[in-house]
């Protein structure tokens, strides 16, 4: 019985030990299984480490990985996917074009990129899988085995764009800075820093000083603009400041405006000079814009037309001004309103298309010259000039000329005045009747020498007129076309002119040949 009890105890102990060992083995196996499953990589991490691979058949895209398609999508121009890829590869891999040209012979081509910034040094691998089928792989050697979950192509694009933006902002002549809500400068470009350093001899600290009183954007109003000045070393610099809200801060852009300020100042001075000049002109000036509204006039216009100042300052239209002039009887008296209106329309259209001049004889006895000139952008300028005295002087001069001609025509002698060039500048009726066709010295000499009977008097007259400076006689005798005896004399006038007078024969001496003998003797 005792042996049987000991056997039962031993059996129980062995059974318990085996159970514990089996349980421990099961627990270890279970933990090992869980640990192995916990060491597996997530599916998202697998996809993020996909290489950039493109498969082309006869330069047509057959397949590509997700990063490669993302790269092609960023290159939206040109539309051809092969041309898009070459446009991206060309600047980064200078040897790629030559390698692609001989890929049919070599079957494989590999090179490193020669451009790029930061850690983006790329490697290009081109393999000819089959006839016309190319596999192109682009990788970053530095990140190839590092397990970095970053698209190296995107990183390179961002680094290049960042470098371009930094260089652009540092080289631009405009001032760019950022301000916070308390108007403290939190960032500035190189041009702003140079200006800030020029304001003081001491090193500038942080935050940077504010240089310009720039505008603050109004919420909901968008961008605002303001012109501000900066005094530096006795010189004044002008800027056109623009503000753009960016979150809770404001970006400021100050464009140099010195040339614009100088041009505006010159324009103001020029306009002031013109205004003073127009004010002193005795000619009335009225300038109308393309809608024919009065934009500019001078005091002489009021003096000449008696138009009220308030009427002119109200900027009337051209036809309103002409109607007002008609009411004041400062335009020619028309036969009827319709013809007058048509005349004024013709005046406006002629002035708009070219230089136009009219003379207005006013009911009060005055005479105005109205000149219309086109101006740029469809504007028209009218000038009103009082020419009453000029017209009176012209009429008086014409009357005196008419009187002088009448006196010459009633003289008992034939008179003609020759200019230095031989032209007949003046003659009376008796000369024209005596020598028809003698409208110049050459024609007169031919007429005198072609007479049936000539003598030494004709030669003496021709020599005297053709050689005015020679010491020749100033008078003599010659035969008329009717064979009568004529006495001639030549007198010098101012300006090199010469006056010839022919004394007509006395009617009591007509007939006979004795005058011709006398002419020959003379």
Short mmCIF file of C-alpha atoms in Angstrom, two decimals:
data_model
loop_
_atom_site.label_atom_id
_atom_site.label_comp_id
_atom_site.label_asym_id
_atom_site.label_seq_id
_atom_site.Cartn_x
_atom_site.Cartn_y
_atom_site.Cartn_z
CA UNK A 1 0.00 0.00 0.00
CA UNK A 2 2.83 2.33 0.84
CA UNK A 3 4.55 1.62 -2.51
CA UNK A 4 1.30 2.15 -4.34
CA UNK A 5 0.88 5.58 -2.65
CA UNK A 6 4.42 6.64 -3.50
CA UNK A 7 3.83 5.70 -7.15
CA UNK A 8 0.71 7.80 -7.28
CA UNK A 9 2.57 10.79 -5.84
CA UNK A 10 5.39 10.43 -8.35
CA UNK A 11 2.90 10.15 -11.20
CA UNK A 12 1.18 13.31 -10.05
CA UNK A 13 4.44 15.20 -9.80
CA UNK A 14 5.56 14.10 -13.26
CA UNK A 15 2.18 14.96 -14.75
CA UNK A 16 2.19 18.45 -13.15
CA UNK A 17 5.74 19.08 -14.30
CA UNK A 18 4.90 18.08 -17.85
CA UNK A 19 1.82 20.30 -17.76
CA UNK A 20 3.85 23.28 -16.57
CA UNK A 21 6.50 22.69 -19.20
CA UNK A 22 3.86 22.35 -21.91
CA UNK A 23 2.17 25.54 -20.77
CA UNK A 24 5.44 27.41 -20.74
CA UNK A 25 6.25 26.15 -24.24
CA UNK A 26 2.84 27.26 -25.48
CA UNK A 27 3.31 30.69 -23.90
CA UNK A 28 6.74 31.10 -25.47
CA UNK A 29 5.42 30.04 -28.86
CA UNK A 30 2.55 32.49 -28.57
CA UNK A 31 4.84 35.37 -27.58
CA UNK A 32 7.24 34.56 -30.37
CA UNK A 33 4.40 34.60 -32.89
CA UNK A 34 3.12 37.95 -31.64
CA UNK A 35 6.63 39.45 -31.71
CA UNK A 36 7.22 38.33 -35.25
CA UNK A 37 3.97 39.83 -36.45
CA UNK A 38 4.77 43.06 -34.60
CA UNK A 39 8.09 43.41 -36.50
CA UNK A 40 6.37 43.58 -39.93
CA UNK A 41 6.50 46.96 -41.85
CA UNK A 42 3.26 48.81 -42.34
CA UNK A 43 1.80 48.79 -45.82
CA UNK A 44 1.91 52.63 -46.02
CA UNK A 45 5.65 52.65 -45.35
CA UNK A 46 6.19 50.18 -48.16
CA UNK A 47 4.41 52.34 -50.65
CA UNK A 48 6.18 55.49 -49.52
CA UNK A 49 9.57 53.97 -50.32
CA UNK A 50 8.68 53.14 -53.90
CA UNK A 51 11.39 54.20 -56.39
CA UNK A 52 10.77 56.62 -59.27
CA UNK A 53 10.51 54.31 -62.30
CA UNK A 54 9.01 55.02 -65.72
CA UNK A 55 8.42 52.52 -68.52
CA UNK A 56 8.31 53.85 -72.10
CA UNK A 57 7.62 52.00 -75.33
CA UNK A 58 8.55 53.94 -78.48
CA UNK A 59 8.58 57.14 -76.37
CA UNK A 60 5.02 56.53 -75.12
CA UNK A 61 4.46 56.10 -71.38
CA UNK A 62 3.38 52.55 -70.57
CA UNK A 63 3.60 52.52 -66.77
CA UNK A 64 5.11 54.50 -63.91
CA UNK A 65 5.32 54.43 -60.15
CA UNK A 66 3.36 56.89 -58.03
CA UNK A 67 6.31 59.30 -57.43
CA UNK A 68 7.08 59.27 -61.16
CA UNK A 69 3.48 60.10 -62.08
CA UNK A 70 3.49 62.87 -59.48
CA UNK A 71 6.60 64.33 -61.15
CA UNK A 72 5.00 64.23 -64.62
CA UNK A 73 1.83 65.83 -63.24
CA UNK A 74 3.87 68.75 -61.92
CA UNK A 75 5.30 69.23 -65.42
CA UNK A 76 2.05 70.11 -67.17
CA UNK A 77 3.78 71.61 -70.24
CA UNK A 78 4.29 70.26 -72.86
CA UNK A 79 1.47 67.76 -73.25
CA UNK A 80 3.70 64.91 -74.54
CA UNK A 81 4.92 62.83 -71.55
CA UNK A 82 8.24 61.97 -73.20
CA UNK A 83 8.94 65.66 -73.94
CA UNK A 84 7.95 66.51 -70.36
CA UNK A 85 10.45 64.00 -68.99
CA UNK A 86 13.25 65.26 -71.26
CA UNK A 87 12.48 68.83 -70.22
CA UNK A 88 13.03 67.85 -66.57
CA UNK A 89 16.03 65.56 -67.19
CA UNK A 90 17.95 67.86 -69.57
CA UNK A 91 19.08 70.57 -67.11
CA UNK A 92 19.86 68.05 -64.34
CA UNK A 93 21.66 65.34 -66.36
CA UNK A 94 23.74 66.97 -69.16
CA UNK A 95 24.96 63.55 -70.36
CA UNK A 96 21.48 62.07 -70.58
CA UNK A 97 20.68 63.19 -74.13
CA UNK A 98 23.84 61.64 -75.52
CA UNK A 99 23.25 58.42 -73.56
CA UNK A 100 19.64 58.14 -74.76
CA UNK A 101 20.82 58.59 -78.35
CA UNK A 102 23.07 55.50 -78.15
CA UNK A 103 20.87 53.37 -75.89
CA UNK A 104 20.04 51.04 -78.81
CA UNK A 105 23.74 50.07 -79.05
CA UNK A 106 24.72 50.10 -75.35
CA UNK A 107 21.50 48.77 -73.88
CA UNK A 108 22.18 50.49 -70.55
CA UNK A 109 23.16 53.99 -69.44
CA UNK A 110 23.77 55.46 -65.97
CA UNK A 111 24.94 58.91 -64.80
CA UNK A 112 24.84 61.26 -61.83
CA UNK A 113 23.16 64.65 -61.88
CA UNK A 114 25.31 67.77 -62.23
CA UNK A 115 22.79 70.21 -60.73
CA UNK A 116 20.67 70.44 -57.66
CA UNK A 117 21.05 71.95 -54.24
CA UNK A 118 21.30 70.49 -50.77
CA UNK A 119 21.32 66.70 -50.60
CA UNK A 120 19.45 66.20 -53.86
CA UNK A 121 22.23 64.65 -55.98
CA UNK A 122 20.33 62.37 -58.33
CA UNK A 123 21.23 59.21 -60.27
CA UNK A 124 19.68 58.32 -63.62
CA UNK A 125 19.54 54.72 -64.88
CA UNK A 126 18.21 53.93 -68.37
CA UNK A 127 17.82 50.26 -69.39
CA UNK A 128 16.58 48.83 -72.66
CA UNK A 129 14.33 45.96 -71.59
CA UNK A 130 13.20 45.03 -75.08
CA UNK A 131 13.24 46.54 -78.56
CA UNK A 132 11.68 50.00 -78.16
CA UNK A 133 11.00 49.41 -74.44
CA UNK A 134 12.93 51.58 -71.97
CA UNK A 135 12.92 51.53 -68.19
CA UNK A 136 14.07 54.80 -66.61
CA UNK A 137 14.90 54.87 -62.91
CA UNK A 138 15.70 58.05 -60.97
CA UNK A 139 17.03 57.68 -57.44
CA UNK A 140 18.77 59.67 -54.72
CA UNK A 141 21.96 57.74 -53.73
CA UNK A 142 22.20 59.41 -50.33
CA UNK A 143 18.69 58.31 -49.37
CA UNK A 144 18.62 55.00 -51.20
CA UNK A 145 19.19 52.80 -48.13
CA UNK A 146 18.45 55.26 -45.34
CA UNK A 147 14.76 54.47 -45.05
CA UNK A 148 13.82 58.17 -45.34
CA UNK A 149 10.11 58.48 -46.03
CA UNK A 150 10.57 61.61 -48.24
CA UNK A 151 10.03 62.11 -51.98
CA UNK A 152 13.52 63.24 -52.98
CA UNK A 153 12.19 64.77 -56.22
CA UNK A 154 9.78 66.95 -54.29
CA UNK A 155 12.55 67.83 -51.85
CA UNK A 156 14.79 68.90 -54.71
CA UNK A 157 12.04 71.00 -56.30
CA UNK A 158 11.31 72.68 -52.99
CA UNK A 159 14.98 73.39 -52.32
CA UNK A 160 15.46 74.84 -55.82
CA UNK A 161 12.37 77.02 -55.50
CA UNK A 162 13.45 78.16 -52.03
CA UNK A 163 16.91 79.08 -53.31
CA UNK A 164 15.40 80.96 -56.26
CA UNK A 165 13.03 82.89 -54.00
CA UNK A 166 15.83 83.79 -51.59
CA UNK A 167 18.10 85.03 -54.38
CA UNK A 168 15.25 86.97 -56.00
CA UNK A 169 14.27 88.73 -52.78
CA UNK A 170 17.89 89.54 -51.92
CA UNK A 171 18.65 90.97 -55.37
CA UNK A 172 15.43 92.94 -55.89
CA UNK A 173 15.79 96.74 -55.49
CA UNK A 174 12.48 97.03 -53.65
CA UNK A 175 12.24 96.83 -49.87
CA UNK A 176 10.34 93.81 -48.54
CA UNK A 177 9.59 93.20 -44.89
CA UNK A 178 7.03 91.63 -42.56
CA UNK A 179 5.34 93.20 -39.55
CA UNK A 180 3.41 91.66 -36.70
CA UNK A 181 0.28 93.01 -35.05
CA UNK A 182 2.40 95.42 -32.94
CA UNK A 183 4.07 96.72 -36.15
CA UNK A 184 7.41 95.16 -35.24
CA UNK A 185 9.58 94.09 -38.18
CA UNK A 186 9.92 90.31 -37.97
CA UNK A 187 11.66 89.71 -41.30
CA UNK A 188 13.30 91.79 -44.07
CA UNK A 189 15.15 91.24 -47.32
CA UNK A 190 18.70 92.35 -48.13
CA UNK A 191 17.65 95.71 -49.65
CA UNK A 192 15.79 96.61 -46.45
CA UNK A 193 18.77 95.60 -44.32
CA UNK A 194 21.12 97.76 -46.39
CA UNK A 195 18.85 100.76 -45.98
CA UNK A 196 18.55 100.10 -42.25
CA UNK A 197 22.33 99.88 -41.88
CA UNK A 198 22.69 103.17 -43.76
CA UNK A 199 20.50 104.95 -41.22
CA UNK A 200 23.02 104.53 -38.38
CA UNK A 201 26.72 103.94 -37.87
CA UNK A 202 26.08 101.34 -35.17
CA UNK A 203 25.22 97.69 -35.83
CA UNK A 204 21.48 97.21 -36.12
CA UNK A 205 19.75 94.97 -33.61
CA UNK A 206 16.62 92.90 -33.50
CA UNK A 207 13.80 93.69 -34.02
CA UNK A 208 14.78 95.77 -37.04
CA UNK A 209 13.88 99.46 -37.15
CA UNK A 210 10.88 100.60 -39.18
CA UNK A 211 12.06 102.74 -42.10
CA UNK A 212 8.79 103.79 -43.77
CA UNK A 213 5.39 104.82 -42.59
CA UNK A 214 3.62 102.19 -44.66
CA UNK A 215 -0.17 101.72 -44.88
CA UNK A 216 -2.00 99.21 -42.75
CA UNK A 217 -4.48 97.01 -44.64
CA UNK A 218 -8.12 97.46 -43.66
CA UNK A 219 -9.88 94.17 -42.88
CA UNK A 220 -11.96 93.17 -45.88
CA UNK A 221 -10.52 95.96 -48.06
CA UNK A 222 -7.58 93.97 -49.45
CA UNK A 223 -4.33 95.60 -50.53
CA UNK A 224 -3.61 99.25 -49.75
CA UNK A 225 -1.05 101.56 -51.34
CA UNK A 226 0.66 104.68 -50.08
CA UNK A 227 3.65 106.80 -51.08
CA UNK A 228 6.26 107.38 -48.39
CA UNK A 229 9.67 109.05 -48.21
CA UNK A 230 12.92 108.03 -46.54
CA UNK A 231 15.59 110.54 -45.56
CA UNK A 232 19.11 109.15 -45.66
CA UNK A 233 22.34 111.16 -45.52
CA UNK A 234 20.55 114.31 -46.66
CA UNK A 235 18.92 112.62 -49.67
CA UNK A 236 15.22 111.84 -49.98
CA UNK A 237 14.12 108.50 -51.43
CA UNK A 238 10.49 107.91 -52.41
CA UNK A 239 8.69 104.58 -52.37
CA UNK A 240 5.26 103.27 -53.32
CA UNK A 241 4.35 101.06 -50.36
CA UNK A 242 1.93 98.13 -50.74
CA UNK A 243 0.57 96.08 -47.82
CA UNK A 244 -0.75 92.52 -47.99
CA UNK A 245 -2.22 90.73 -44.96
CA UNK A 246 -0.77 87.26 -44.35
CA UNK A 247 -2.49 85.64 -41.41
CA UNK A 248 -2.01 87.79 -38.32
CA UNK A 249 0.97 89.58 -39.88
CA UNK A 250 1.41 91.98 -42.81
CA UNK A 251 3.81 91.77 -45.76
CA UNK A 252 5.09 95.15 -46.94
CA UNK A 253 6.51 95.92 -50.37
CA UNK A 254 8.13 99.31 -51.11
CA UNK A 255 8.85 99.96 -54.79
CA UNK A 256 11.32 102.78 -55.64
CA UNK A 257 9.33 105.76 -56.95
CA UNK A 258 12.05 108.40 -57.35
CA UNK A 259 11.65 108.52 -61.14
CA UNK A 260 7.87 108.80 -60.84
CA UNK A 261 8.16 111.59 -58.27
CA UNK A 262 10.59 113.50 -60.47
CA UNK A 263 8.32 113.05 -63.48
CA UNK A 264 5.27 114.23 -61.53
CA UNK A 265 7.17 117.25 -60.21
CA UNK A 266 8.35 118.12 -63.72
CA UNK A 267 4.82 117.71 -65.03
CA UNK A 268 3.40 120.00 -62.32
CA UNK A 269 6.04 122.63 -63.05
CA UNK A 270 5.38 122.33 -66.78
CA UNK A 271 1.63 122.70 -66.25
CA UNK A 272 2.20 125.72 -64.02
CA UNK A 273 4.42 127.27 -66.67
CA UNK A 274 1.81 126.61 -69.34
CA UNK A 275 -0.91 128.03 -67.11
CA UNK A 276 1.06 131.24 -66.54
CA UNK A 277 1.83 131.46 -70.25
CA UNK A 278 -1.81 130.93 -71.20
CA UNK A 279 -2.87 133.55 -68.68
CA UNK A 280 -0.65 136.16 -70.38
CA UNK A 281 -1.69 135.30 -73.91
CA UNK A 282 -3.89 137.85 -75.72
CA UNK A 283 -5.47 134.94 -77.63
CA UNK A 284 -8.47 133.19 -76.06
CA UNK A 285 -7.86 129.47 -75.51
CA UNK A 286 -10.49 126.77 -74.94
CA UNK A 287 -9.57 123.05 -74.79
CA UNK A 288 -12.31 120.40 -74.93
CA UNK A 289 -11.89 116.69 -74.14
CA UNK A 290 -13.08 113.85 -76.35
CA UNK A 291 -16.61 114.19 -74.93
CA UNK A 292 -16.41 117.89 -75.91
CA UNK A 293 -16.50 119.21 -72.34
CA UNK A 294 -14.46 122.31 -71.57
CA UNK A 295 -11.36 121.36 -69.60
CA UNK A 296 -9.08 124.40 -69.84
CA UNK A 297 -9.49 128.08 -70.66
CA UNK A 298 -7.53 131.29 -70.07
CA UNK A 299 -8.61 134.81 -68.99
CA UNK A 300 -8.28 136.13 -72.56
CA UNK A 301 -11.26 133.96 -73.56
CA UNK A 302 -13.43 135.82 -71.03
CA UNK A 303 -12.17 139.20 -72.21
CA UNK A 304 -12.80 138.41 -75.89
CA UNK A 305 -16.16 136.64 -75.64
CA UNK A 306 -17.71 138.22 -72.50
CA UNK A 307 -18.62 134.72 -71.31
CA UNK A 308 -19.40 134.54 -67.55
CA UNK A 309 -16.67 132.95 -65.45
CA UNK A 310 -19.17 130.75 -63.63
CA UNK A 311 -20.45 129.41 -66.94
CA UNK A 312 -16.92 128.43 -68.03
CA UNK A 313 -15.95 126.87 -64.70
CA UNK A 314 -19.04 124.62 -64.93
CA UNK A 315 -17.27 122.86 -67.83
CA UNK A 316 -19.94 123.31 -70.54
CA UNK A 317 -19.94 121.33 -73.75
CA UNK A 318 -18.71 122.84 -77.00
CA UNK A 319 -22.21 123.37 -78.38
CA UNK A 320 -23.41 124.88 -75.10
CA UNK A 321 -20.53 127.36 -75.33
CA UNK A 322 -21.37 128.19 -78.96
CA UNK A 323 -25.04 128.66 -78.05
CA UNK A 324 -24.00 131.02 -75.27
CA UNK A 325 -21.80 132.97 -77.73
CA UNK A 326 -24.78 133.25 -80.06
CA UNK A 327 -26.89 134.69 -77.25
CA UNK A 328 -24.16 137.26 -76.58
CA UNK A 329 -23.96 138.11 -80.33
CA UNK A 330 -20.32 137.00 -80.42
CA UNK A 331 -20.71 134.78 -83.49
CA UNK A 332 -21.51 135.70 -87.10
CA UNK A 333 -25.19 136.52 -87.54
CA UNK A 334 -26.74 133.44 -89.19
CA UNK A 335 -29.56 133.47 -91.69
CA UNK A 336 -31.42 130.82 -89.70
CA UNK A 337 -30.74 128.58 -86.73
CA UNK A 338 -30.50 125.40 -88.82
CA UNK A 339 -27.75 126.78 -91.06
CA UNK A 340 -25.89 128.16 -88.05
CA UNK A 341 -26.08 124.81 -86.29
CA UNK A 342 -24.76 123.06 -89.38
CA UNK A 343 -21.94 125.59 -89.61
CA UNK A 344 -20.94 124.94 -85.99
CA UNK A 345 -21.06 121.16 -86.56
CA UNK A 346 -18.76 121.58 -89.53
CA UNK A 347 -16.44 123.70 -87.39
CA UNK A 348 -16.23 120.95 -84.72
CA UNK A 349 -15.67 118.09 -87.20
CA UNK A 350 -13.08 120.05 -89.19
CA UNK A 351 -11.16 120.98 -86.04
CA UNK A 352 -11.21 117.36 -84.84
CA UNK A 353 -9.77 116.00 -88.10
CA UNK A 354 -7.19 118.68 -88.90
CA UNK A 355 -6.12 122.31 -88.75
CA UNK A 356 -9.14 124.59 -89.42
CA UNK A 357 -9.31 128.39 -89.55
CA UNK A 358 -12.34 130.66 -89.86
CA UNK A 359 -12.86 134.41 -89.73
CA UNK A 360 -15.91 135.64 -87.87
CA UNK A 361 -17.22 139.08 -88.74
CA UNK A 362 -19.23 139.97 -85.66
CA UNK A 363 -22.30 142.24 -85.61
CA UNK A 364 -20.39 144.76 -83.48
CA UNK A 365 -17.83 145.36 -86.21
CA UNK A 366 -15.11 143.14 -84.72
CA UNK A 367 -13.38 140.38 -86.62
CA UNK A 368 -12.24 137.21 -84.86
CA UNK A 369 -10.03 134.47 -86.23
CA UNK A 370 -11.14 131.07 -84.84
CA UNK A 371 -8.60 128.27 -85.15
CA UNK A 372 -9.37 124.63 -84.34
CA UNK A 373 -6.61 122.09 -83.76
CA UNK A 374 -6.89 118.38 -82.88
CA UNK A 375 -5.14 117.16 -79.74
CA UNK A 376 -4.21 113.64 -78.57
CA UNK A 377 -6.90 111.28 -77.31
CA UNK A 378 -9.64 113.02 -79.31
CA UNK A 379 -9.37 116.42 -77.61
CA UNK A 380 -9.87 119.67 -79.54
CA UNK A 381 -8.41 123.12 -78.88
CA UNK A 382 -9.97 126.38 -80.13
CA UNK A 383 -8.13 129.69 -80.30
CA UNK A 384 -10.04 132.98 -80.51
CA UNK A 385 -7.97 135.90 -81.79
CA UNK A 386 -9.16 139.47 -82.25
CA UNK A 387 -7.87 140.54 -85.68
CA UNK A 388 -9.99 143.68 -85.99
CA UNK A 389 -6.95 145.98 -86.08
CA UNK A 390 -5.14 143.63 -88.43
CA UNK A 391 -8.11 143.57 -90.80
CA UNK A 392 -8.41 147.37 -90.61
CA UNK A 393 -4.71 147.72 -91.42
CA UNK A 394 -5.06 145.26 -94.30
CA UNK A 395 -8.04 147.12 -95.69
CA UNK A 396 -6.17 150.43 -95.38
CA UNK A 397 -3.10 148.95 -97.07
CA UNK A 398 -5.20 147.57 -99.89
CA UNK A 399 -6.90 150.92 -100.32
CA UNK A 400 -3.54 152.65 -100.53
CA UNK A 401 -2.33 150.12 -103.09
CA UNK A 402 -5.46 150.68 -105.12
CA UNK A 403 -4.93 154.44 -104.95
CA UNK A 404 -1.28 154.09 -106.00
CA UNK A 405 -2.25 151.95 -108.99
CA UNK A 406 -4.91 154.48 -109.95
CA UNK A 407 -2.37 157.32 -109.81
CA UNK A 408 0.12 155.37 -111.94
CA UNK A 409 -2.56 154.53 -114.48
CA UNK A 410 -3.41 158.22 -114.86
CA UNK A 411 0.14 159.39 -115.40
CA UNK A 412 1.12 160.67 -118.86
CA UNK A 413 4.09 158.29 -118.95
CA UNK A 414 4.50 154.52 -119.26
CA UNK A 415 6.12 153.31 -116.02
CA UNK A 416 7.49 149.90 -114.99
CA UNK A 417 9.61 148.74 -112.03
CA UNK A 418 11.99 145.80 -112.49
CA UNK A 419 13.25 143.68 -109.57
CA UNK A 420 16.94 142.57 -109.38
CA UNK A 421 15.92 139.23 -110.85
CA UNK A 422 14.25 140.86 -113.84
CA UNK A 423 10.62 140.48 -112.73
CA UNK A 424 8.16 143.33 -113.29
CA UNK A 425 6.95 144.16 -109.78
CA UNK A 426 4.83 147.12 -110.79
CA UNK A 427 3.58 148.71 -114.04
CA UNK A 428 0.80 151.01 -115.14
CA UNK A 429 -1.78 150.66 -117.85
CA UNK A 430 0.17 152.88 -120.30
CA UNK A 431 3.24 150.55 -120.10
CA UNK A 432 1.14 147.44 -120.65
CA UNK A 433 -0.60 149.05 -123.62
CA UNK A 434 2.67 150.29 -125.09
CA UNK A 435 4.65 147.05 -124.62
CA UNK A 436 2.21 144.11 -124.40
CA UNK A 437 3.79 140.89 -123.14
CA UNK A 438 6.73 142.66 -121.45
CA UNK A 439 6.14 140.99 -118.06
CA UNK A 440 9.90 140.53 -117.38
CA UNK A 441 13.17 142.24 -118.30
CA UNK A 442 14.03 139.53 -120.82
CA UNK A 443 10.69 139.80 -122.56
CA UNK A 444 10.93 143.61 -122.53
CA UNK A 445 14.41 143.56 -124.15
CA UNK A 446 13.17 141.14 -126.81
CA UNK A 447 10.15 143.33 -127.44
CA UNK A 448 12.29 146.47 -127.80
CA UNK A 449 14.88 144.87 -130.07
CA UNK A 450 12.31 143.22 -132.35
CA UNK A 451 10.84 146.53 -133.48
CA UNK A 452 10.98 147.22 -137.23
CA UNK A 453 13.12 150.30 -136.65
CA UNK A 454 15.70 150.39 -133.87
CA UNK A 455 18.57 152.64 -133.04
CA UNK A 456 21.40 153.13 -130.54
CA UNK A 457 18.86 154.26 -127.94
CA UNK A 458 17.50 150.71 -127.57
CA UNK A 459 20.98 149.30 -127.02
CA UNK A 460 21.73 151.98 -124.46
CA UNK A 461 18.48 151.20 -122.56
CA UNK A 462 19.24 147.45 -122.53
CA UNK A 463 22.80 148.02 -121.33
CA UNK A 464 21.60 150.33 -118.59
CA UNK A 465 19.04 147.82 -117.26
CA UNK A 466 21.29 144.76 -117.48
CA UNK A 467 24.36 146.53 -116.03
CA UNK A 468 22.96 148.64 -113.20
CA UNK A 469 26.36 149.19 -111.55
CA UNK A 470 28.09 150.38 -114.73
CA UNK A 471 28.65 154.08 -115.38
CA UNK A 472 26.11 154.41 -118.21
CA UNK A 473 23.67 157.10 -119.15
CA UNK A 474 20.23 157.11 -117.51
CA UNK A 475 18.14 158.51 -120.39
CA UNK A 476 17.84 158.42 -124.16
CA UNK A 477 15.56 158.15 -127.18
CA UNK A 478 14.07 155.18 -129.05
CA UNK A 479 11.27 154.38 -131.47
CA UNK A 480 7.84 153.21 -130.36
CA UNK A 481 6.04 150.28 -132.02
CA UNK A 482 4.15 152.84 -134.12
CA UNK A 483 7.41 154.43 -135.27
CA UNK A 484 7.11 157.48 -133.05
CA UNK A 485 9.86 158.96 -130.97
CA UNK A 486 9.97 157.94 -127.27
CA UNK A 487 12.10 159.34 -124.52
CA UNK A 488 13.20 156.90 -121.81
CA UNK A 489 14.83 157.34 -118.43
CA UNK A 490 15.97 154.88 -115.73
CA UNK A 491 16.05 155.61 -111.98
CA UNK A 492 17.57 153.46 -109.25
CA UNK A 493 15.27 152.45 -106.35
CA UNK A 494 15.91 150.73 -103.01
CA UNK A 495 16.57 147.00 -102.94
CA UNK A 496 18.26 146.94 -106.34
CA UNK A 497 15.05 147.79 -108.18
CA UNK A 498 15.02 150.02 -111.29
CA UNK A 499 12.19 152.16 -112.60
CA UNK A 500 11.84 152.83 -116.34
CA UNK A 501 9.74 155.69 -117.67
CA UNK A 502 8.75 156.24 -121.27
CA UNK A 503 7.57 159.70 -122.26
CA UNK A 504 4.73 159.25 -124.69
CA UNK A 505 4.90 161.34 -127.95
CA UNK A 506 3.01 164.56 -128.28
CA UNK A 507 0.05 164.11 -130.65
CA UNK A 508 1.15 167.28 -132.53
CA UNK A 509 4.42 165.53 -133.52
CA UNK A 510 2.82 162.42 -135.05
CA UNK A 511 3.70 161.53 -138.66
CA UNK A 512 6.90 161.89 -140.70
CA UNK A 513 10.25 160.19 -140.39
CA UNK A 514 12.19 162.98 -138.72
CA UNK A 515 11.64 161.51 -135.22
CA UNK A 516 13.34 158.32 -136.35
CA UNK A 517 16.35 160.28 -137.56
CA UNK A 518 16.49 161.99 -134.22
CA UNK A 519 16.25 158.65 -132.50
CA UNK A 520 19.09 157.33 -134.57
CA UNK A 521 21.15 160.38 -133.76
CA UNK A 522 20.32 160.03 -130.03
#
